[in-house]
Coordinates of C-alpha atoms in Angstrom, one line a residue:
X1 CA -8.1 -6.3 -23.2
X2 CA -10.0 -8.9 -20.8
X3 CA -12.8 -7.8 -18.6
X4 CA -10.0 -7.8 -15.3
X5 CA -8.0 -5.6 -16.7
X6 CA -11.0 -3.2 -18.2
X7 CA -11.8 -3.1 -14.4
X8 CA -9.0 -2.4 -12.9
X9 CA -8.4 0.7 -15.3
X10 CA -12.0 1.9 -14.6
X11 CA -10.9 1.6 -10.7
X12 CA -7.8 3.3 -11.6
X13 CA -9.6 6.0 -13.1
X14 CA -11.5 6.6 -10.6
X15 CA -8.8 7.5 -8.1
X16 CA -8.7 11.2 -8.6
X17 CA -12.1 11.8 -7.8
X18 CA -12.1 9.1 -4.6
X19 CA -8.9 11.1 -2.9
X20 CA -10.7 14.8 -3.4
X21 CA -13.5 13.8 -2.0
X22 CA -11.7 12.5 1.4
X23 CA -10.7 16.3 1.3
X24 CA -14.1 17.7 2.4
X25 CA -16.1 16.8 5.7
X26 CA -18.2 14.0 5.6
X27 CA -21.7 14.8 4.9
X28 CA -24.5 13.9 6.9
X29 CA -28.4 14.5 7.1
X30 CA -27.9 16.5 10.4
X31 CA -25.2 19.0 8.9
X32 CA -21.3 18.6 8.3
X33 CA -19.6 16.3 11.0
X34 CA -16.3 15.2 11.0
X35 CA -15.2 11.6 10.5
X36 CA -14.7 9.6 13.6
X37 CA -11.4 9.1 13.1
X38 CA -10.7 13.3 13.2
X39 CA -12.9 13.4 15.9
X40 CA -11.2 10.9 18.1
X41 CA -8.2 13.0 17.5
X42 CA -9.0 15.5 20.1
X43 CA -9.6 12.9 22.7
X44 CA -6.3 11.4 22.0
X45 CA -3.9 13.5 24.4
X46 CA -1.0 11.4 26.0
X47 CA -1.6 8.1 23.9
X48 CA 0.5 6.1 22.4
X49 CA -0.3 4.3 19.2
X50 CA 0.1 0.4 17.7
X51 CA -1.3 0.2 14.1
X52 CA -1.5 -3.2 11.9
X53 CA -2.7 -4.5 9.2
X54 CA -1.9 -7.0 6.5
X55 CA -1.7 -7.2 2.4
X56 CA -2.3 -3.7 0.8
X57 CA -3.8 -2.7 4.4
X58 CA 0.0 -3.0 5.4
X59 CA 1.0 -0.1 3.9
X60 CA -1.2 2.7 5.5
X61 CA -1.0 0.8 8.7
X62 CA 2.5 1.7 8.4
X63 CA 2.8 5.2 7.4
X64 CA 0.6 6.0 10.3
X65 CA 3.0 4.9 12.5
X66 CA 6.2 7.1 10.9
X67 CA 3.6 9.9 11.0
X68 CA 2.2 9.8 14.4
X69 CA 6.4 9.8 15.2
X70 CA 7.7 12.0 13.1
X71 CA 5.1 14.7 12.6
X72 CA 2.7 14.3 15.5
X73 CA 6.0 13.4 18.2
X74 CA 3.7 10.6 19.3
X75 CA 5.1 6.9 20.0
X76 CA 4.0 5.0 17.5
X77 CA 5.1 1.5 16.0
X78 CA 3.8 -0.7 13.4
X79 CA 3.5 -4.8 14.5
X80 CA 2.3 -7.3 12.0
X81 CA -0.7 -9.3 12.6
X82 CA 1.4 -12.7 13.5
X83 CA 2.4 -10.7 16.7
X84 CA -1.6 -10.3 17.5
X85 CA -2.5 -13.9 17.2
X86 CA 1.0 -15.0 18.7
X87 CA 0.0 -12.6 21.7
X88 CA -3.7 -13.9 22.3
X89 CA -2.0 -17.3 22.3
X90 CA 0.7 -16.8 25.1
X91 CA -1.7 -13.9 26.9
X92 CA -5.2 -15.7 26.8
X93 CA -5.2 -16.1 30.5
X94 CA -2.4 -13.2 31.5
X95 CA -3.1 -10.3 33.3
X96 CA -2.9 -7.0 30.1
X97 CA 0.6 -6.4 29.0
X98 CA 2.6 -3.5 28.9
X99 CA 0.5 -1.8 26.0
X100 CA -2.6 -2.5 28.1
X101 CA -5.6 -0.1 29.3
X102 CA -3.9 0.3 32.7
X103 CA -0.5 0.6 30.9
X104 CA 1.0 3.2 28.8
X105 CA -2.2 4.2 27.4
X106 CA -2.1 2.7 23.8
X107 CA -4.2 2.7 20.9
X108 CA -5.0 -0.1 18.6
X109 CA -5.1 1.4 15.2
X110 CA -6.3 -1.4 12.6
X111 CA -6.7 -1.2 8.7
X112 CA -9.0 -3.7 7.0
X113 CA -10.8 -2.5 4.3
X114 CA -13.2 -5.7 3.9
X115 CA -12.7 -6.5 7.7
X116 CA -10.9 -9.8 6.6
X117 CA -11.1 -12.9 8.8
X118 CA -7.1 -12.1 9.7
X119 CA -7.8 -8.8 11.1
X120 CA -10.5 -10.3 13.3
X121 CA -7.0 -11.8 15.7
X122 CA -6.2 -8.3 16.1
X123 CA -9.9 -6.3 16.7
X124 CA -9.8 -9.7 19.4
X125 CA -7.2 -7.7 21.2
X126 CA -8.9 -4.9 21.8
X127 CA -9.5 -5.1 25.4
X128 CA -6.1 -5.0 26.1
X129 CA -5.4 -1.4 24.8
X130 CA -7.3 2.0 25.8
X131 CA -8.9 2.3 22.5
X132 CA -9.6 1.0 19.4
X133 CA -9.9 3.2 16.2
X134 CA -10.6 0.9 12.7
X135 CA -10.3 1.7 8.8
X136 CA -12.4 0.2 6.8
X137 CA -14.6 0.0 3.8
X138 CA -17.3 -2.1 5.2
X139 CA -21.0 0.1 5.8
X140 CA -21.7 1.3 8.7
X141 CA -24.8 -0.8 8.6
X142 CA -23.0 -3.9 8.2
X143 CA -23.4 -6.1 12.2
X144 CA -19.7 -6.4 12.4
X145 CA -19.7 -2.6 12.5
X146 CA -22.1 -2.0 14.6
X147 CA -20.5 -4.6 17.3
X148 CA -17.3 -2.9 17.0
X149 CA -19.3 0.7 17.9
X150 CA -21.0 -0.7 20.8
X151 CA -17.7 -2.1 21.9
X152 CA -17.0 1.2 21.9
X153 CA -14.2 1.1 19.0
X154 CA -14.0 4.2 16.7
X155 CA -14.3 3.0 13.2
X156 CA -13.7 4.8 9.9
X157 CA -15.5 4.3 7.1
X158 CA -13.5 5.0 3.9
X159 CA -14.8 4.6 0.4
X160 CA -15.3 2.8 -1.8
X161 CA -18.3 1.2 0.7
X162 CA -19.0 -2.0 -0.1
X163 CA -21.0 -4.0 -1.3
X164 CA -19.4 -4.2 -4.1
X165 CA -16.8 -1.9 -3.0
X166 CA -13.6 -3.7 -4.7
X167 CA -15.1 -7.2 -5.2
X168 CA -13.9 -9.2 -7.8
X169 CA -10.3 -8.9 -8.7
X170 CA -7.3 -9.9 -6.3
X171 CA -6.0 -6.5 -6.4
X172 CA -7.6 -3.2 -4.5
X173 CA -6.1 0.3 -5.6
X174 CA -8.9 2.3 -4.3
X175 CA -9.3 1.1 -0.5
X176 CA -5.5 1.0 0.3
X177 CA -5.4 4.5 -1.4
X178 CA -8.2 5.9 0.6
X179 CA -6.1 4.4 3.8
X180 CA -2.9 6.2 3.0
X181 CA -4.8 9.8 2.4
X182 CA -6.9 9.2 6.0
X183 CA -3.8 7.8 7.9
X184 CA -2.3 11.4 7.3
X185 CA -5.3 13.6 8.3
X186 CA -5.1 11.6 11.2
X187 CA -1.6 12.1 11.8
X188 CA -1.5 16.0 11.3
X189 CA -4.8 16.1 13.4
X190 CA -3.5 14.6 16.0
X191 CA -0.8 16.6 15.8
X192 CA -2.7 19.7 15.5
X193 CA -4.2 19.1 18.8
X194 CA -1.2 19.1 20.5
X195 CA -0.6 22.4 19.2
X196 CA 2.0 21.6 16.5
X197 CA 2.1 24.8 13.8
X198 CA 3.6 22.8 11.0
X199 CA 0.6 21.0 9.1
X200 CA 1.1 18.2 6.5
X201 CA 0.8 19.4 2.7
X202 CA -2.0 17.0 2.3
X203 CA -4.0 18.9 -0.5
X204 CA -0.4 19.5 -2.6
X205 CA -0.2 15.7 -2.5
X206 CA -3.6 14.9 -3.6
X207 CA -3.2 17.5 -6.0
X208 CA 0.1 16.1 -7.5
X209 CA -1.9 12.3 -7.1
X210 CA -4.4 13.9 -9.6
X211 CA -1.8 15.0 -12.2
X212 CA -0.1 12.0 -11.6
X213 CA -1.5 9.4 -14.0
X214 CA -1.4 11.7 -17.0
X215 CA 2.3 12.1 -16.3
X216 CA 3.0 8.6 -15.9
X217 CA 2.0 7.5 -18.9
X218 CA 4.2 10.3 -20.8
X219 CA 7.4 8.4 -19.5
X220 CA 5.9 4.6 -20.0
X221 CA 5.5 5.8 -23.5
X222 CA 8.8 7.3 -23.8
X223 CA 10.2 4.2 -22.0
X224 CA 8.3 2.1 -24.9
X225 CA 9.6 4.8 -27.7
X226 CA 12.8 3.6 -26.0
X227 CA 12.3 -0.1 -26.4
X228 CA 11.3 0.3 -30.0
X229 CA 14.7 2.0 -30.7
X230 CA 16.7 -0.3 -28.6
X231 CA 15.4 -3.4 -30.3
X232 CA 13.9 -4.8 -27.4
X233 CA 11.0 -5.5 -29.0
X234 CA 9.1 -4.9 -31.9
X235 CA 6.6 -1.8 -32.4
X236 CA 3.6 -4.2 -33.1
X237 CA 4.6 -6.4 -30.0
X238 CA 4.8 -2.7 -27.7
X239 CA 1.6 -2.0 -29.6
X240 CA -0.5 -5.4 -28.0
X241 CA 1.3 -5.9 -25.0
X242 CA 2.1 -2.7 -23.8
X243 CA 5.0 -3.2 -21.3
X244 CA 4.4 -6.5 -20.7
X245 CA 5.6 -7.7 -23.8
X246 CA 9.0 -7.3 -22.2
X247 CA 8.3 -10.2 -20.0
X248 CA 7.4 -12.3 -22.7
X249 CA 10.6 -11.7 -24.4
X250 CA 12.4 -11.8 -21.2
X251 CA 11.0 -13.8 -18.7
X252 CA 13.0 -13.8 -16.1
X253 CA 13.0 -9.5 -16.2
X254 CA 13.3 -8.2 -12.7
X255 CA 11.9 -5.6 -11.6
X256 CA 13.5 -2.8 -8.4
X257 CA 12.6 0.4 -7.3
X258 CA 15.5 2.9 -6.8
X259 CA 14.5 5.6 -4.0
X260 CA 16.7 7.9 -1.7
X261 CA 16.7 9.4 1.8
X262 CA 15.2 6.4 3.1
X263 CA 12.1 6.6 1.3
X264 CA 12.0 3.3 0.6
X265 CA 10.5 2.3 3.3
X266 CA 6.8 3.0 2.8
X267 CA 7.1 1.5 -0.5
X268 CA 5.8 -2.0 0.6
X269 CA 2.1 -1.0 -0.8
X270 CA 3.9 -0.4 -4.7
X271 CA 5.9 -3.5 -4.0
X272 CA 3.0 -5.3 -3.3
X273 CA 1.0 -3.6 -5.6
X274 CA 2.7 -5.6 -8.8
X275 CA 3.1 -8.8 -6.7
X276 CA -0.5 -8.8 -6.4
X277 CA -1.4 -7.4 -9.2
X278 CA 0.8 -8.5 -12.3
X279 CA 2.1 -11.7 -10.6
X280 CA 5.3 -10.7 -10.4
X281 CA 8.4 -11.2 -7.6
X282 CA 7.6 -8.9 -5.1
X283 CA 10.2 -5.9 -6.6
X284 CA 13.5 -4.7 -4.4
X285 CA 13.1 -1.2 -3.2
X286 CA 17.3 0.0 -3.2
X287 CA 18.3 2.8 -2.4
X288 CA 20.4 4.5 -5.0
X289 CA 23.7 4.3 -3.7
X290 CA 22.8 1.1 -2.2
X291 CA 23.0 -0.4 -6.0
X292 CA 26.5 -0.3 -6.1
X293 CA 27.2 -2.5 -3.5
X294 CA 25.7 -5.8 -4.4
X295 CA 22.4 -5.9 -6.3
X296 CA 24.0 -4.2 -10.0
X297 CA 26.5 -6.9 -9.4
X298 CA 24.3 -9.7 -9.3
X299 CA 21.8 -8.7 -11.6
X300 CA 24.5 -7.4 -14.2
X301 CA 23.9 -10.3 -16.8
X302 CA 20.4 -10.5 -16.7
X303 CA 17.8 -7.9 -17.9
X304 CA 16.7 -5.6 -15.4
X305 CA 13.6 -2.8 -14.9
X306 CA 14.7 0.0 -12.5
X307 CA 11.7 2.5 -11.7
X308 CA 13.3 5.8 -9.8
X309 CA 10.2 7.2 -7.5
X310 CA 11.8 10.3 -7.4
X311 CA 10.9 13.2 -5.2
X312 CA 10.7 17.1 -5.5
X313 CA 13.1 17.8 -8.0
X314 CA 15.9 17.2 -5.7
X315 CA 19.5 18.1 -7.8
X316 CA 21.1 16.2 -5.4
X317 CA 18.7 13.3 -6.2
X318 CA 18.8 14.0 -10.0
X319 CA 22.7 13.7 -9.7
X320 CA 22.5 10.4 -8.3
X321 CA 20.4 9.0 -11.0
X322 CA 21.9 10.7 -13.8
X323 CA 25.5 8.8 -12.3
X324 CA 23.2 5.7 -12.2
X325 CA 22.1 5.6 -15.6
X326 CA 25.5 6.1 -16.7
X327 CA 26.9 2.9 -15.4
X328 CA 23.7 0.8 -16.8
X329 CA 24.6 -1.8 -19.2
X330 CA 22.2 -2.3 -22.5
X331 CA 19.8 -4.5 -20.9
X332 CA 18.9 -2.1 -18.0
X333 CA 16.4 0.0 -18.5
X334 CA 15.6 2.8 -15.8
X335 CA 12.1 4.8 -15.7
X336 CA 12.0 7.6 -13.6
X337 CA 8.2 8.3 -11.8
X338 CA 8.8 11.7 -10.4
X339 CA 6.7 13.5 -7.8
X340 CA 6.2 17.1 -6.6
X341 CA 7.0 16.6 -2.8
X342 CA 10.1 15.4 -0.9
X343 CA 8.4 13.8 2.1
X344 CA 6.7 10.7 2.4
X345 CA 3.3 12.1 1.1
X346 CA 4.9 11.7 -2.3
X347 CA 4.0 8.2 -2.1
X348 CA 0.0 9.6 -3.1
X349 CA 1.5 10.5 -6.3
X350 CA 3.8 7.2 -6.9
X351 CA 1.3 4.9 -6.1
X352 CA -1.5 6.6 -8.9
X353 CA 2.0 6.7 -10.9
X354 CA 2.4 2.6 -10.3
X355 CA -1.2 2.2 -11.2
X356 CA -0.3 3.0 -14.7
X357 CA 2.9 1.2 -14.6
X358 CA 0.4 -1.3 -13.6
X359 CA -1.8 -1.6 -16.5
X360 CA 1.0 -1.0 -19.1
X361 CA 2.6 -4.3 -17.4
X362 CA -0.6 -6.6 -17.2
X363 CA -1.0 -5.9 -20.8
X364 CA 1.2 -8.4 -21.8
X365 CA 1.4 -10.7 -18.9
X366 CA -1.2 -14.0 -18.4
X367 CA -2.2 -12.8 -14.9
X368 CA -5.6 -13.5 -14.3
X369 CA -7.4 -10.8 -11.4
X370 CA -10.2 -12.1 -11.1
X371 CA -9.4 -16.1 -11.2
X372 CA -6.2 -15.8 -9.6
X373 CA -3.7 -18.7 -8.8
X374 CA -4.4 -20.4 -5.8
X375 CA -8.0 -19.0 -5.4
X376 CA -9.4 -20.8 -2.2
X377 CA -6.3 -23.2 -1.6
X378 CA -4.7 -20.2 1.2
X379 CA -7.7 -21.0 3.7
X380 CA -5.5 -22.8 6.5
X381 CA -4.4 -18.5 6.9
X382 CA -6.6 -16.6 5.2
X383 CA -9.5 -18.0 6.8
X384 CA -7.8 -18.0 10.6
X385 CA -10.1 -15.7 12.8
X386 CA -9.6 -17.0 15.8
X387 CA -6.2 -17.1 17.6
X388 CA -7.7 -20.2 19.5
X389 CA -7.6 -22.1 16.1
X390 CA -3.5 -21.9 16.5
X391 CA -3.8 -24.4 19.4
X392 CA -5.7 -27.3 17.2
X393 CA -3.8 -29.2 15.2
X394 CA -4.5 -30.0 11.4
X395 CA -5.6 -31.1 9.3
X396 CA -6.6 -27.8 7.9
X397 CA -9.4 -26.8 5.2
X398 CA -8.5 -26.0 2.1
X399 CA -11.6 -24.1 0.6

């Protein structure tokens, strides 16, 4: 094993123990206070909601937003951060817009665990809402913190705190993690405020998270057992490479996720998860009846990964995948990554699921985490802070 991959296990590891602790009240010297974000949810009557946020900060950004609508009955809508910096660039001398302070009372709900130089177009735009509430992993003591505090932004500080928080590889599994567990105590608080009885089984899905790993590893090795006995590779070859010898044998092996019930669509965090992560094209997420109609047709001569994320033992569900693998040809393998719950808060349990997916894949695969391809040739957008910057022409720097 290289030292990336040594640390993204240890990280891995220590997901249980980072998504408990977000289950008791902050701790402070004076006594037990809430975090800001909870507290802010009393305050929040009669406002709407805008969340963004970009890379593995996408994917909390948008489950807050299907929360905040479907549990909470709040309006709520997830924008990318292009519509920020495209906003400040047609806005920069217009009166506020339609989401404004004086308009239909919206808050600004931004995840950025390292408070990246992208996020910075949409913390700009600030002024043009009634509040802003932040995620983050950056210290509280950190300047950029403390401006946004004084500007009188409510910011959550999620762990891991940096420095070094996640430093070092491409890849965070902790941060966007953390995001995903806070977005939904958010969500149901909010929603508790406004007096809603029905509260979000937020321990059950931590508690399935926890059992997660252990479980996931059962089925990559009885997915491996399955390789072995197929003669898709060798036992020594399973034995170095875990499942990433497969795409040494096979390299063009795709991999999809097959979900159900729309579920799919707060899966864009495990997509991205092995795009970043293992270096592979960003996976499909289909929905299982969706795989009849067009995708097992054109993937039907070439070797193919399917990964079921399914949900609460669902015998409808279960019937649908059973008719699934029955139509597979040889070179399609499915794995099946259950969890406990039905609802989107199964996605705490998938994603510790897909971390082990994770490491079993990067086994075999030259994808390097910590000296990634392209390092410090993406500044031209990584680098853009300023929506201003959109208006001067290139040439650009490059790192």
């Amino acid at each position: 094993m290289n030292a990336a991959w040594e640390l993204l296990a240890a990280r891995c590891a220590a997901l249980p123990a980072l998504l408990q602790s977000l289950l008791e009240p902050e701790q402070r010297a004076a006594g037990l206070v809430c975090r800001a974000d909870l507290h802010f949810a009393a305050a929040a009557a009669g406002l709407r909601f805008v969340t963004t946020g970009v890379g593995t900060s996408e994917g909390p950004a948008r489950l807050l937003a299907h929360l905040l609508s479907t549990h909470a009955g709040r309006a709520a809508r997830f924008v990318p951060l292009s519509a920020l910096a495209e906003a400040a660039c047609a806005l920069s001398a217009a009166p506020p817009t339609a989401e404004a302070v004086d308009g239909h009372k919206t808050v600004l709900v931004v995840f950025s665990q390292g408070l990246s130089p992208n996020a910075q177009l949409a913390l700009a735009q600030a002024g043009r809402f009634a509040a802003l509430m932040v995620y983050t992993s950056v210290p509280a003591s950190d300047p950029r913190v403390q401006a946004l505090r004084e500007r009188g932004g409510v910011v959550a500080i999620l762990p891991p705190v940096g420095p070094p928080g996640e430093d070092r590889l491409f890849l965070r599994v902790l941060g966007p993690a953390a995001a995903q567990l806070a977005a939904a105590q958010f969500a149901d608080a909010v929603a508790a405020h406004d007096g809603c009885p029905a509260r979000l089984p937020i321990a059950q899905a931590v508690q399935a998270a926890v059992a997660a790993p252990q479980k996931a590893q059962a089925a990559v090795a009885a997915l491996a057992a399955q390789l072995g006995a197929g003669g898709w590779l060798a036992e020594a070859e399973l034995a170095a490479g875990g499942l990433g010898a497969l795409w040494r044998r096979q390299p063009d092996l795709a991999l999809a996720f097959i979900t159900s019930g729309g579920y799919g669509d707060h899966c864009l965090g495990l997509r991205w998860k092995f795009l970043e992560g293992a270096g592979l094209t960003e996976p499909n997420v289909w929905d299982v009846l969706q795989v009849a109609h067009g995708p097992f047709q054109q993937t039907f001569h070439r070797p193919l990964l399917l990964c079921a994320l399914s949900r609460g033992n669902s015998p409808g569900e279960q019937a649908l995948l059973a008719r699934l693998q029955a139509m597979l040809p040889r070179h399609h393998l499915l794995l099946q990554l259950p969890a406990e719950h039905c609802g989107p808060l199964a996605l705490f349990a998938h994603d510790a699921a897909c971390n082990e997916l994770l490491l079993s894949v990067l086994r075999g695969r030259d994808w390097d985490l910590i000296d990634w391809p392209g390092r410090q040739c993406d500044e031209p957008l990584y680098s853009l802070a300023d929506a201003a910057e959109l208006q001067r022409p290139g040439p650009y720097p490059r790192g």
